[in-house]
Amino acid sequence: MSTKEIPKLIDDKGIRIDGRKKDELRPISMEVGVLARADGSAYIEWGDNKVLAAVYGPRQLHPKFMQDPTKAILHFIYNMAPFSVDERKRPGPDRRSVEIGKVCAEALSNVVLLEKYPNTVIDVFVEILQADAGTRCVGLTAASLALADAGIPMKDLVAACAAGKIDGEIVLDLKKEEDNYGECDLPLAILPRKKEVVLLQMDGSLTKEEFQEAFDLALKGCLEIYEKQKQALLKSMEVSEDS
Amino acid sequence: MSRIYASHKQLVCPGQVLAIDLPGNTNCYREGREIIAAVKGQVRVQGKSLKLVPLAGPYIPKVGDVVIGVVIDLFNGRWLLDINSPYYCTMMGEEVSKNPLHEDLKSYFDIGDILSMRIAKVNEVNEPIGVKPWKLEGGCIINVNPRRVPRIVGKKKSMLNLLKEKTGSKIVVGQNGRIWVKGGRMEITIDAIKTIERFAPTSGLTDRIAKLLDAHLRGEK
């Protein structure tokens, strides 16, 4: 058995390796409108994750044959910086980032009122500057803030958060070690007002009861994230007197 | 029974419920009985009606708007202009000549020229057609957020007249967020316009700008 090599992720008192409780999020700070040249932007630090999102557009889509005269097209580019992980990541798109870009674009396409801007494209770029598990949730949260900052009409903000299973227990918001040595990871993105699910993935296995528990926990995390998103957005809208 | 949840001048995020049982509104969407904000903006409540003023967003061409465009391409008998929008503006050669197909359009407007014009038509995919071009020569162009242009013009052009009067500059305001300024005390005009853009969501702006202009003019004498 190789169980001895795996570190103990959760102690007898239910405290995790970074001192959090089972249903506790990592510390989060959000900032909106960080890039001067982008139409909308946001920066999120979520534990050791550092993610920058930028929105350009709506703008003309080229090549022209890809245009859709009934609605705009949303492109989501997820990119990890080579220095974002322990071992240098080979730069450029790979299978994983293309896939994350696709699922996130589908999640956001359900929220943005694309039919208002026919024949155009909305480009969303998410740059992972530092990764520590759960980057697709951070990326999606940042992207929805950046879209709101750009003034693009949308039904609701998108709040995302992950839950998972480590050492046989369901916990909220996995960190890198927990993700690597844990049993399951369940990222979830919702529209907080009606609690509609726009992204749900599962890596690992859970029983039906465990899944329900993890889903409820992730939902609670998403609502917590949503409050922080609203605060960050309202803060960016206020006009300060000092120049 | 209609009811308004948002208060006057409240800042709202997309997805916030503003009211129930009110007629539809731009920048909002309906879901059942609820009116929900679709963009970040400021709510204006007037009696029983409600308006959401967006704080950001792209310029979408509208019939009757005056816009400032840059010529980016020439075709047979027409020009293509960039109007700081997701959509390019077309202008027909007939605006300046009787038989544009047999004339060199470059002699009227060449690539890179800056024109002010009026939007005469917008089709169902938002592509506009401009008329009555006026070439803008000299001076400079200031780019501002198109959603804040109404504040720069002011009610019944009050703010614009104030700016023109105090600084003596020629100003052409494009609804697309481009403002052309020439002559007079240009640096003061530009500073004032930037200030208006920044403080657009606040009230009492005309008085504030009047004070700012006076201070500038006195300080330099």
GROMACS .gro file of C-alpha atoms in nm:
model
  464
    1MET     CA    1   0.000   0.000   0.000
    2SER     CA    2   0.122   0.345  -0.084
    3THR     CA    3  -0.104   0.525   0.165
    4LYS     CA    4   0.196   0.618   0.380
    5GLU     CA    5   0.332   0.849   0.107
    6ILE     CA    6   0.011   1.051   0.096
    7PRO     CA    7   0.014   1.331   0.355
    8LYS     CA    8  -0.273   1.357   0.598
    9LEU     CA    9  -0.500   1.622   0.450
   10ILE     CA   10  -0.743   1.663   0.735
   11ASP     CA   11  -0.670   1.620   1.107
   12ASP     CA   12  -0.883   1.476   1.388
   13LYS     CA   13  -1.038   1.814   1.468
   14GLY     CA   14  -1.149   1.861   1.106
   15ILE     CA   15  -0.883   2.122   1.033
   16ARG     CA   16  -0.718   2.112   0.689
   17ILE     CA   17  -0.349   2.154   0.605
   18ASP     CA   18  -0.377   2.530   0.562
   19GLY     CA   19  -0.576   2.570   0.882
   20ARG     CA   20  -0.921   2.600   0.724
   21LYS     CA   21  -1.240   2.434   0.834
   22LYS     CA   22  -1.423   2.197   0.600
   23ASP     CA   23  -1.665   2.458   0.470
   24GLU     CA   24  -1.430   2.753   0.457
   25LEU     CA   25  -1.308   2.936   0.146
   26ARG     CA   26  -0.956   3.058   0.094
   27PRO     CA   27  -0.899   3.436   0.138
   28ILE     CA   28  -1.021   3.622  -0.171
   29SER     CA   29  -0.961   3.970  -0.302
   30MET     CA   30  -1.115   4.106  -0.622
   31GLU     CA   31  -1.046   4.421  -0.819
   32VAL     CA   32  -1.235   4.549  -1.121
   33GLY     CA   33  -1.108   4.775  -1.399
   34VAL     CA   34  -0.736   4.706  -1.367
   35LEU     CA   35  -0.639   4.732  -1.737
   36ALA     CA   36  -0.658   5.072  -1.906
   37ARG     CA   37  -0.666   4.951  -2.267
   38ALA     CA   38  -0.919   4.670  -2.226
   39ASP     CA   39  -1.295   4.737  -2.246
   40GLY     CA   40  -1.339   4.554  -1.918
   41SER     CA   41  -1.105   4.377  -1.680
   42ALA     CA   42  -1.079   4.212  -1.340
   43TYR     CA   43  -0.807   4.067  -1.120
   44ILE     CA   44  -0.867   3.807  -0.854
   45GLU     CA   45  -0.640   3.667  -0.588
   46TRP     CA   46  -0.800   3.355  -0.444
   47GLY     CA   47  -0.568   3.184  -0.201
   48ASP     CA   48  -0.253   3.131  -0.406
   49ASN     CA   49  -0.438   3.167  -0.738
   50LYS     CA   50  -0.370   3.490  -0.925
   51VAL     CA   51  -0.587   3.544  -1.229
   52LEU     CA   52  -0.628   3.835  -1.469
   53ALA     CA   53  -0.931   3.857  -1.700
   54ALA     CA   54  -0.979   4.102  -1.987
   55VAL     CA   55  -1.273   4.161  -2.220
   56TYR     CA   56  -1.242   4.317  -2.565
   57GLY     CA   57  -1.543   4.393  -2.777
   58PRO     CA   58  -1.802   4.343  -2.904
   59ARG     CA   59  -1.599   4.393  -3.221
   60GLN     CA   60  -1.606   4.281  -3.584
   61LEU     CA   61  -1.534   3.911  -3.623
   62HIS     CA   62  -1.282   3.804  -3.884
   63PRO     CA   63  -1.279   3.582  -4.088
   64LYS     CA   64  -1.618   3.706  -4.199
   65PHE     CA   65  -1.766   3.363  -4.274
   66MET     CA   66  -1.760   3.288  -3.902
   67GLN     CA   67  -1.993   3.578  -3.824
   68ASP     CA   68  -2.344   3.499  -3.710
   69PRO     CA   69  -2.605   3.754  -3.824
   70THR     CA   70  -2.841   3.650  -3.544
   71LYS     CA   71  -2.608   3.694  -3.247
   72ALA     CA   72  -2.258   3.769  -3.124
   73ILE     CA   73  -2.003   3.495  -3.069
   74LEU     CA   74  -1.820   3.464  -2.739
   75HIS     CA   75  -1.459   3.352  -2.744
   76PHE     CA   76  -1.301   3.247  -2.418
   77ILE     CA   77  -0.923   3.205  -2.420
   78TYR     CA   78  -0.783   3.037  -2.110
   79ASN     CA   79  -0.407   3.057  -2.085
   80MET     CA   80  -0.167   2.951  -1.815
   81ALA     CA   81   0.156   3.143  -1.786
   82PRO     CA   82   0.467   2.920  -1.807
   83PHE     CA   83   0.566   3.032  -1.456
   84SER     CA   84   0.222   2.971  -1.304
   85VAL     CA   85   0.295   2.617  -1.185
   86ASP     CA   86   0.583   2.443  -1.005
   87GLU     CA   87   0.724   2.271  -1.312
   88ARG     CA   88   0.753   2.512  -1.607
   89LYS     CA   89   0.448   2.474  -1.832
   90ARG     CA   90   0.513   2.466  -2.204
   91PRO     CA   91   0.363   2.791  -2.334
   92GLY     CA   92   0.075   2.795  -2.579
   93PRO     CA   93  -0.261   2.626  -2.601
   94ASP     CA   94  -0.284   2.259  -2.511
   95ARG     CA   95  -0.565   2.008  -2.476
   96ARG     CA   96  -0.652   2.114  -2.124
   97SER     CA   97  -0.669   2.489  -2.182
   98VAL     CA   98  -0.869   2.452  -2.504
   99GLU     CA   99  -1.118   2.237  -2.318
  100ILE     CA  100  -1.150   2.479  -2.026
  101GLY     CA  101  -1.194   2.764  -2.275
  102LYS     CA  102  -1.475   2.573  -2.444
  103VAL     CA  103  -1.671   2.488  -2.130
  104CYS     CA  104  -1.629   2.841  -1.989
  105ALA     CA  105  -1.739   2.999  -2.319
  106GLU     CA  106  -2.052   2.782  -2.311
  107ALA     CA  107  -2.118   2.882  -1.952
  108LEU     CA  108  -2.089   3.254  -2.032
  109SER     CA  109  -2.287   3.228  -2.358
  110ASN     CA  110  -2.590   3.137  -2.146
  111VAL     CA  111  -2.559   3.460  -1.950
  112VAL     CA  112  -2.458   3.729  -2.197
  113LEU     CA  113  -2.741   3.873  -2.411
  114LEU     CA  114  -2.556   3.790  -2.732
  115GLU     CA  115  -2.848   3.867  -2.966
  116LYS     CA  116  -2.798   4.241  -2.902
  117TYR     CA  117  -2.476   4.248  -3.105
  118PRO     CA  118  -2.517   4.055  -3.434
  119ASN     CA  119  -2.210   3.982  -3.650
  120THR     CA  120  -1.964   4.057  -3.372
  121VAL     CA  121  -1.735   3.873  -3.135
  122ILE     CA  122  -1.674   3.926  -2.764
  123ASP     CA  123  -1.323   3.819  -2.673
  124VAL     CA  124  -1.259   3.711  -2.315
  125PHE     CA  125  -0.900   3.644  -2.217
  126VAL     CA  126  -0.819   3.475  -1.889
  127GLU     CA  127  -0.456   3.467  -1.791
  128ILE     CA  128  -0.352   3.241  -1.504
  129LEU     CA  129  -0.051   3.410  -1.347
  130GLN     CA  130  -0.027   3.171  -1.055
  131ALA     CA  131  -0.215   2.845  -1.019
  132ASP     CA  132  -0.314   2.661  -0.704
  133ALA     CA  133  -0.613   2.442  -0.798
  134GLY     CA  134  -0.957   2.562  -0.899
  135THR     CA  135  -0.833   2.802  -1.167
  136ARG     CA  136  -1.135   2.748  -1.393
  137CYS     CA  137  -1.361   2.870  -1.114
  138VAL     CA  138  -1.143   3.174  -1.053
  139GLY     CA  139  -1.120   3.239  -1.427
  140LEU     CA  140  -1.495   3.222  -1.476
  141THR     CA  141  -1.560   3.446  -1.175
  142ALA     CA  142  -1.308   3.701  -1.303
  143ALA     CA  143  -1.442   3.681  -1.661
  144SER     CA  144  -1.797   3.758  -1.551
  145LEU     CA  145  -1.674   4.059  -1.353
  146ALA     CA  146  -1.477   4.179  -1.656
  147LEU     CA  147  -1.786   4.141  -1.879
  148ALA     CA  148  -1.993   4.344  -1.634
  149ASP     CA  149  -1.716   4.605  -1.622
  150ALA     CA  150  -1.722   4.629  -2.003
  151GLY     CA  151  -2.093   4.714  -1.986
  152ILE     CA  152  -2.201   4.413  -2.189
  153PRO     CA  153  -2.563   4.322  -2.109
  154MET     CA  154  -2.595   3.997  -1.919
  155LYS     CA  155  -2.865   3.817  -1.724
  156ASP     CA  156  -2.664   3.780  -1.409
  157LEU     CA  157  -2.309   3.752  -1.281
  158VAL     CA  158  -2.152   3.407  -1.283
  159ALA     CA  159  -2.015   3.285  -0.952
  160ALA     CA  160  -1.805   2.970  -0.945
  161CYS     CA  161  -1.661   2.757  -0.668
  162ALA     CA  162  -1.541   2.399  -0.625
  163ALA     CA  163  -1.608   2.134  -0.367
  164GLY     CA  164  -1.433   1.800  -0.334
  165LYS     CA  165  -1.358   1.491  -0.131
  166ILE     CA  166  -1.038   1.448   0.068
  167ASP     CA  167  -0.964   1.171   0.315
  168GLY     CA  168  -1.322   1.053   0.273
  169GLU     CA  169  -1.476   1.386   0.372
  170ILE     CA  170  -1.654   1.647   0.161
  171VAL     CA  171  -1.485   1.987   0.177
  172LEU     CA  172  -1.514   2.324   0.007
  173ASP     CA  173  -1.262   2.491  -0.226
  174LEU     CA  174  -0.973   2.249  -0.268
  175LYS     CA  175  -0.615   2.368  -0.260
  176LYS     CA  176  -0.338   2.220  -0.471
  177GLU     CA  177  -0.225   1.943  -0.234
  178GLU     CA  178  -0.586   1.849  -0.161
  179ASP     CA  179  -0.662   1.840  -0.533
  180ASN     CA  180  -0.359   1.623  -0.611
  181TYR     CA  181  -0.397   1.373  -0.326
  182GLY     CA  182  -0.773   1.397  -0.275
  183GLU     CA  183  -1.036   1.167  -0.421
  184CYS     CA  184  -1.263   1.404  -0.607
  185ASP     CA  185  -1.296   1.762  -0.736
  186LEU     CA  186  -1.632   1.916  -0.832
  187PRO     CA  187  -1.620   2.265  -0.990
  188LEU     CA  188  -1.958   2.438  -1.008
  189ALA     CA  189  -2.066   2.768  -1.167
  190ILE     CA  190  -2.411   2.915  -1.111
  191LEU     CA  191  -2.626   3.218  -1.184
  192PRO     CA  192  -2.680   3.324  -0.823
  193ARG     CA  193  -3.024   3.486  -0.859
  194LYS     CA  194  -3.206   3.175  -0.979
  195LYS     CA  195  -2.936   2.925  -0.882
  196GLU     CA  196  -2.917   2.790  -1.237
  197VAL     CA  197  -2.614   2.573  -1.307
  198VAL     CA  198  -2.399   2.680  -1.604
  199LEU     CA  199  -2.093   2.464  -1.541
  200LEU     CA  200  -2.058   2.140  -1.352
  201GLN     CA  201  -1.766   1.903  -1.389
  202MET     CA  202  -1.644   1.613  -1.182
  203ASP     CA  203  -1.295   1.467  -1.162
  204GLY     CA  204  -1.291   1.152  -0.949
  205SER     CA  205  -1.585   0.958  -0.811
  206LEU     CA  206  -1.855   1.023  -0.552
  207THR     CA  207  -2.156   0.827  -0.434
  208LYS     CA  208  -2.499   0.978  -0.490
  209GLU     CA  209  -2.523   1.105  -0.130
  210GLU     CA  210  -2.170   1.245  -0.139
  211PHE     CA  211  -2.243   1.420  -0.466
  212GLN     CA  212  -2.551   1.586  -0.319
  213GLU     CA  213  -2.353   1.699  -0.017
  214ALA     CA  214  -2.066   1.833  -0.230
  215PHE     CA  215  -2.308   2.009  -0.464
  216ASP     CA  216  -2.485   2.185  -0.176
  217LEU     CA  217  -2.151   2.286  -0.027
  218ALA     CA  218  -2.024   2.425  -0.360
  219LEU     CA  219  -2.353   2.613  -0.404
  220LYS     CA  220  -2.304   2.777  -0.066
  221GLY     CA  221  -1.948   2.871  -0.169
  222CYS     CA  222  -2.076   3.024  -0.496
  223LEU     CA  223  -2.322   3.246  -0.310
  224GLU     CA  224  -2.042   3.365  -0.085
  225ILE     CA  225  -1.833   3.444  -0.395
  226TYR     CA  226  -2.129   3.630  -0.547
  227GLU     CA  227  -2.147   3.870  -0.252
  228LYS     CA  228  -1.776   3.949  -0.297
  229GLN     CA  229  -1.825   4.001  -0.672
  230LYS     CA  230  -2.104   4.250  -0.610
  231GLN     CA  231  -1.893   4.440  -0.357
  232ALA     CA  232  -1.599   4.460  -0.598
  233LEU     CA  233  -1.820   4.578  -0.884
  234LEU     CA  234  -1.999   4.842  -0.677
  235LYS     CA  235  -1.664   4.966  -0.547
  236SER     CA  236  -1.541   5.013  -0.905
  237MET     CA  237  -1.852   5.219  -0.990
  238GLU     CA  238  -1.811   5.470  -0.710
  239VAL     CA  239  -1.661   5.807  -0.800
  240SER     CA  240  -1.382   5.913  -0.569
  241GLU     CA  241  -1.315   6.283  -0.517
  242ASP     CA  242  -0.935   6.267  -0.504
  243SER     CA  243  -0.761   6.250  -0.841
  244MET     CA  244  -4.951   4.615  -0.863
  245SER     CA  245  -4.621   4.759  -0.975
  246ARG     CA  246  -4.346   4.810  -0.727
  247ILE     CA  247  -3.997   4.956  -0.746
  248TYR     CA  248  -3.726   4.797  -0.533
  249ALA     CA  249  -3.432   5.015  -0.635
  250SER     CA  250  -3.383   5.363  -0.494
  251HIS     CA  251  -3.301   5.680  -0.687
  252LYS     CA  252  -2.933   5.710  -0.789
  253GLN     CA  253  -2.857   5.362  -0.660
  254LEU     CA  254  -2.569   5.181  -0.831
  255VAL     CA  255  -2.668   4.833  -0.946
  256CYS     CA  256  -2.496   4.521  -1.083
  257PRO     CA  257  -2.624   4.296  -1.361
  258GLY     CA  258  -2.881   4.050  -1.230
  259GLN     CA  259  -3.031   4.278  -0.967
  260VAL     CA  260  -3.410   4.290  -0.951
  261LEU     CA  261  -3.518   4.654  -0.994
  262ALA     CA  262  -3.897   4.637  -1.002
  263ILE     CA  263  -4.202   4.426  -1.075
  264ASP     CA  264  -4.484   4.488  -1.321
  265LEU     CA  265  -4.334   4.784  -1.501
  266PRO     CA  266  -4.309   4.820  -1.880
  267GLY     CA  267  -3.985   4.696  -2.033
  268ASN     CA  268  -3.682   4.915  -2.026
  269THR     CA  269  -3.358   4.951  -2.221
  270ASN     CA  270  -3.056   4.805  -2.042
  271CYS     CA  271  -3.294   4.580  -1.847
  272TYR     CA  272  -3.465   4.254  -1.928
  273ARG     CA  273  -3.790   4.097  -1.819
  274GLU     CA  274  -3.840   3.762  -1.663
  275GLY     CA  275  -4.201   3.693  -1.574
  276ARG     CA  276  -4.309   3.998  -1.377
  277GLU     CA  277  -3.962   4.109  -1.273
  278ILE     CA  278  -3.753   4.383  -1.435
  279ILE     CA  279  -3.387   4.295  -1.396
  280ALA     CA  280  -3.077   4.506  -1.461
  281ALA     CA  281  -2.865   4.373  -1.749
  282VAL     CA  282  -2.571   4.611  -1.711
  283LYS     CA  283  -2.390   4.793  -1.433
  284GLY     CA  284  -2.537   5.137  -1.397
  285GLN     CA  285  -2.724   5.398  -1.202
  286VAL     CA  286  -3.099   5.387  -1.142
  287ARG     CA  287  -3.313   5.696  -1.203
  288VAL     CA  288  -3.655   5.678  -1.044
  289GLN     CA  289  -3.913   5.931  -1.158
  290GLY     CA  290  -4.250   5.884  -0.995
  291LYS     CA  291  -4.369   5.544  -1.106
  292SER     CA  292  -4.122   5.497  -1.389
  293LEU     CA  293  -3.766   5.378  -1.377
  294LYS     CA  294  -3.462   5.417  -1.596
  295LEU     CA  295  -3.124   5.246  -1.583
  296VAL     CA  296  -2.836   5.464  -1.699
  297PRO     CA  297  -2.541   5.243  -1.797
  298LEU     CA  298  -2.191   5.343  -1.686
  299ALA     CA  299  -2.004   5.163  -1.962
  300GLY     CA  300  -2.065   4.982  -2.286
  301PRO     CA  301  -2.006   4.997  -2.660
  302TYR     CA  302  -2.160   5.258  -2.889
  303ILE     CA  303  -2.441   5.116  -3.103
  304PRO     CA  304  -2.541   5.342  -3.396
  305LYS     CA  305  -2.882   5.507  -3.373
  306VAL     CA  306  -3.069   5.707  -3.637
  307GLY     CA  307  -3.020   6.080  -3.592
  308ASP     CA  308  -2.692   6.065  -3.398
  309VAL     CA  309  -2.403   6.288  -3.494
  310VAL     CA  310  -2.084   6.082  -3.493
  311ILE     CA  311  -1.716   6.144  -3.567
  312GLY     CA  312  -1.560   5.885  -3.795
  313VAL     CA  313  -1.224   5.805  -3.950
  314VAL     CA  314  -1.214   5.695  -4.315
  315ILE     CA  315  -1.061   5.347  -4.324
  316ASP     CA  316  -1.141   5.232  -4.677
  317LEU     CA  317  -1.262   5.347  -5.021
  318PHE     CA  318  -1.478   5.139  -5.255
  319ASN     CA  319  -1.658   5.206  -5.581
  320GLY     CA  320  -1.877   5.501  -5.497
  321ARG     CA  321  -1.867   5.471  -5.117
  322TRP     CA  322  -1.651   5.512  -4.811
  323LEU     CA  323  -1.610   5.294  -4.505
  324LEU     CA  324  -1.562   5.470  -4.172
  325ASP     CA  325  -1.463   5.360  -3.824
  326ILE     CA  326  -1.702   5.515  -3.572
  327ASN     CA  327  -1.567   5.371  -3.245
  328SER     CA  328  -1.832   5.101  -3.251
  329PRO     CA  329  -1.853   4.728  -3.327
  330TYR     CA  330  -2.005   4.828  -3.661
  331TYR     CA  331  -1.844   5.020  -3.946
  332CYS     CA  332  -2.032   5.308  -4.106
  333THR     CA  333  -2.087   5.333  -4.482
  334MET     CA  334  -2.116   5.666  -4.658
  335MET     CA  335  -2.229   5.694  -5.019
  336GLY     CA  336  -2.041   5.898  -5.279
  337GLU     CA  337  -2.367   6.072  -5.369
  338GLU     CA  338  -2.323   6.284  -5.057
  339VAL     CA  339  -2.056   6.491  -5.231
  340SER     CA  340  -2.089   6.431  -5.604
  341LYS     CA  341  -2.355   6.363  -5.868
  342ASN     CA  342  -2.181   6.070  -6.036
  343PRO     CA  343  -1.940   5.925  -5.781
  344LEU     CA  344  -1.862   5.620  -5.994
  345HIS     CA  345  -1.684   5.833  -6.252
  346GLU     CA  346  -1.491   6.046  -6.011
  347ASP     CA  347  -1.193   5.993  -5.786
  348LEU     CA  348  -1.340   5.979  -5.436
  349LYS     CA  349  -0.992   6.034  -5.291
  350SER     CA  350  -1.012   6.396  -5.396
  351TYR     CA  351  -1.299   6.443  -5.148
  352PHE     CA  352  -1.205   6.225  -4.852
  353ASP     CA  353  -0.899   6.003  -4.832
  354ILE     CA  354  -0.809   5.726  -4.588
  355GLY     CA  355  -0.730   5.874  -4.248
  356ASP     CA  356  -0.951   6.180  -4.286
  357ILE     CA  357  -1.177   6.263  -3.995
  358LEU     CA  358  -1.541   6.348  -4.064
  359SER     CA  359  -1.843   6.436  -3.860
  360MET     CA  360  -2.171   6.308  -4.002
  361ARG     CA  361  -2.524   6.215  -3.915
  362ILE     CA  362  -2.656   5.859  -3.906
  363ALA     CA  363  -2.943   5.839  -4.156
  364LYS     CA  364  -3.025   5.470  -4.151
  365VAL     CA  365  -2.944   5.164  -3.944
  366ASN     CA  366  -3.029   4.818  -4.074
  367GLU     CA  367  -3.139   4.514  -3.874
  368VAL     CA  368  -2.782   4.407  -3.800
  369ASN     CA  369  -2.691   4.755  -3.672
  370GLU     CA  370  -2.491   4.864  -3.979
  371PRO     CA  371  -2.532   5.239  -4.021
  372ILE     CA  372  -2.529   5.473  -4.322
  373GLY     CA  373  -2.389   5.821  -4.269
  374VAL     CA  374  -2.496   6.140  -4.445
  375LYS     CA  375  -2.391   6.506  -4.457
  376PRO     CA  376  -2.018   6.465  -4.403
  377TRP     CA  377  -1.815   6.754  -4.270
  378LYS     CA  378  -1.440   6.728  -4.278
  379LEU     CA  379  -1.273   6.817  -3.948
  380GLU     CA  380  -0.934   6.976  -4.002
  381GLY     CA  381  -0.684   7.073  -3.733
  382GLY     CA  382  -0.769   7.066  -3.365
  383CYS     CA  383  -0.770   6.740  -3.175
  384ILE     CA  384  -0.995   6.447  -3.092
  385ILE     CA  385  -1.064   6.336  -2.736
  386ASN     CA  386  -1.193   5.985  -2.676
  387VAL     CA  387  -1.443   5.949  -2.394
  388ASN     CA  388  -1.675   5.677  -2.273
  389PRO     CA  389  -1.974   5.693  -2.515
  390ARG     CA  390  -2.219   5.635  -2.228
  391ARG     CA  391  -2.108   5.960  -2.065
  392VAL     CA  392  -2.155   6.182  -2.369
  393PRO     CA  393  -2.505   6.296  -2.257
  394ARG     CA  394  -2.345   6.459  -1.952
  395ILE     CA  395  -2.093   6.644  -2.171
  396VAL     CA  396  -2.378   6.787  -2.380
  397GLY     CA  397  -2.600   6.853  -2.078
  398LYS     CA  398  -2.969   6.930  -2.060
  399LYS     CA  399  -3.065   7.144  -2.360
  400LYS     CA  400  -2.692   7.164  -2.442
  401SER     CA  401  -2.630   7.366  -2.123
  402MET     CA  402  -2.292   7.209  -2.048
  403LEU     CA  403  -2.171   7.233  -2.408
  404ASN     CA  404  -2.270   7.599  -2.434
  405LEU     CA  405  -2.093   7.668  -2.105
  406LEU     CA  406  -1.773   7.508  -2.235
  407LYS     CA  407  -1.787   7.692  -2.568
  408GLU     CA  408  -1.862   8.026  -2.403
  409LYS     CA  409  -1.591   8.014  -2.137
  410THR     CA  410  -1.307   7.867  -2.340
  411GLY     CA  411  -1.385   7.997  -2.688
  412SER     CA  412  -1.311   7.655  -2.841
  413LYS     CA  413  -1.496   7.505  -3.134
  414ILE     CA  414  -1.641   7.173  -3.016
  415VAL     CA  415  -1.812   6.896  -3.211
  416VAL     CA  416  -1.950   6.618  -2.992
  417GLY     CA  417  -1.995   6.277  -3.152
  418GLN     CA  418  -2.244   6.050  -2.977
  419ASN     CA  419  -1.991   5.771  -3.033
  420GLY     CA  420  -1.755   5.910  -2.769
  421ARG     CA  421  -1.526   6.115  -2.992
  422ILE     CA  422  -1.507   6.488  -2.930
  423TRP     CA  423  -1.334   6.730  -3.163
  424VAL     CA  424  -1.190   7.045  -3.011
  425LYS     CA  425  -1.026   7.331  -3.197
  426GLY     CA  426  -0.910   7.678  -3.106
  427GLY     CA  427  -0.960   7.883  -2.790
  428ARG     CA  428  -0.815   7.757  -2.463
  429MET     CA  429  -0.788   7.396  -2.577
  430GLU     CA  430  -0.601   7.260  -2.275
  431ILE     CA  431  -0.870   7.396  -2.042
  432THR     CA  432  -1.150   7.252  -2.257
  433ILE     CA  433  -0.987   6.910  -2.260
  434ASP     CA  434  -0.934   6.915  -1.885
  435ALA     CA  435  -1.298   7.013  -1.831
  436ILE     CA  436  -1.425   6.736  -2.061
  437LYS     CA  437  -1.211   6.477  -1.881
  438THR     CA  438  -1.350   6.600  -1.548
  439ILE     CA  439  -1.709   6.573  -1.673
  440GLU     CA  440  -1.641   6.219  -1.792
  441ARG     CA  441  -1.501   6.118  -1.455
  442PHE     CA  442  -1.776   6.272  -1.244
  443ALA     CA  443  -2.061   6.184  -1.483
  444PRO     CA  444  -2.265   5.989  -1.224
  445THR     CA  445  -2.263   6.275  -0.971
  446SER     CA  446  -2.510   6.563  -0.954
  447GLY     CA  447  -2.447   6.938  -0.968
  448LEU     CA  448  -2.197   6.892  -1.247
  449THR     CA  449  -2.262   7.213  -1.440
  450ASP     CA  450  -2.186   7.430  -1.135
  451ARG     CA  451  -1.876   7.230  -1.064
  452ILE     CA  452  -1.747   7.271  -1.419
  453ALA     CA  453  -1.829   7.644  -1.417
  454LYS     CA  454  -1.616   7.680  -1.103
  455LEU     CA  455  -1.335   7.471  -1.252
  456LEU     CA  456  -1.330   7.678  -1.572
  457ASP     CA  457  -1.331   8.004  -1.379
  458ALA     CA  458  -1.044   7.887  -1.160
  459HIS     CA  459  -0.844   7.781  -1.465
  460LEU     CA  460  -0.904   8.107  -1.648
  461ARG     CA  461  -0.817   8.317  -1.343
  462GLY     CA  462  -0.509   8.112  -1.260
  463GLU     CA  463  -0.359   8.169  -1.602
  464LYS     CA  464  -0.419   8.538  -1.631
   0.00000   0.00000   0.00000
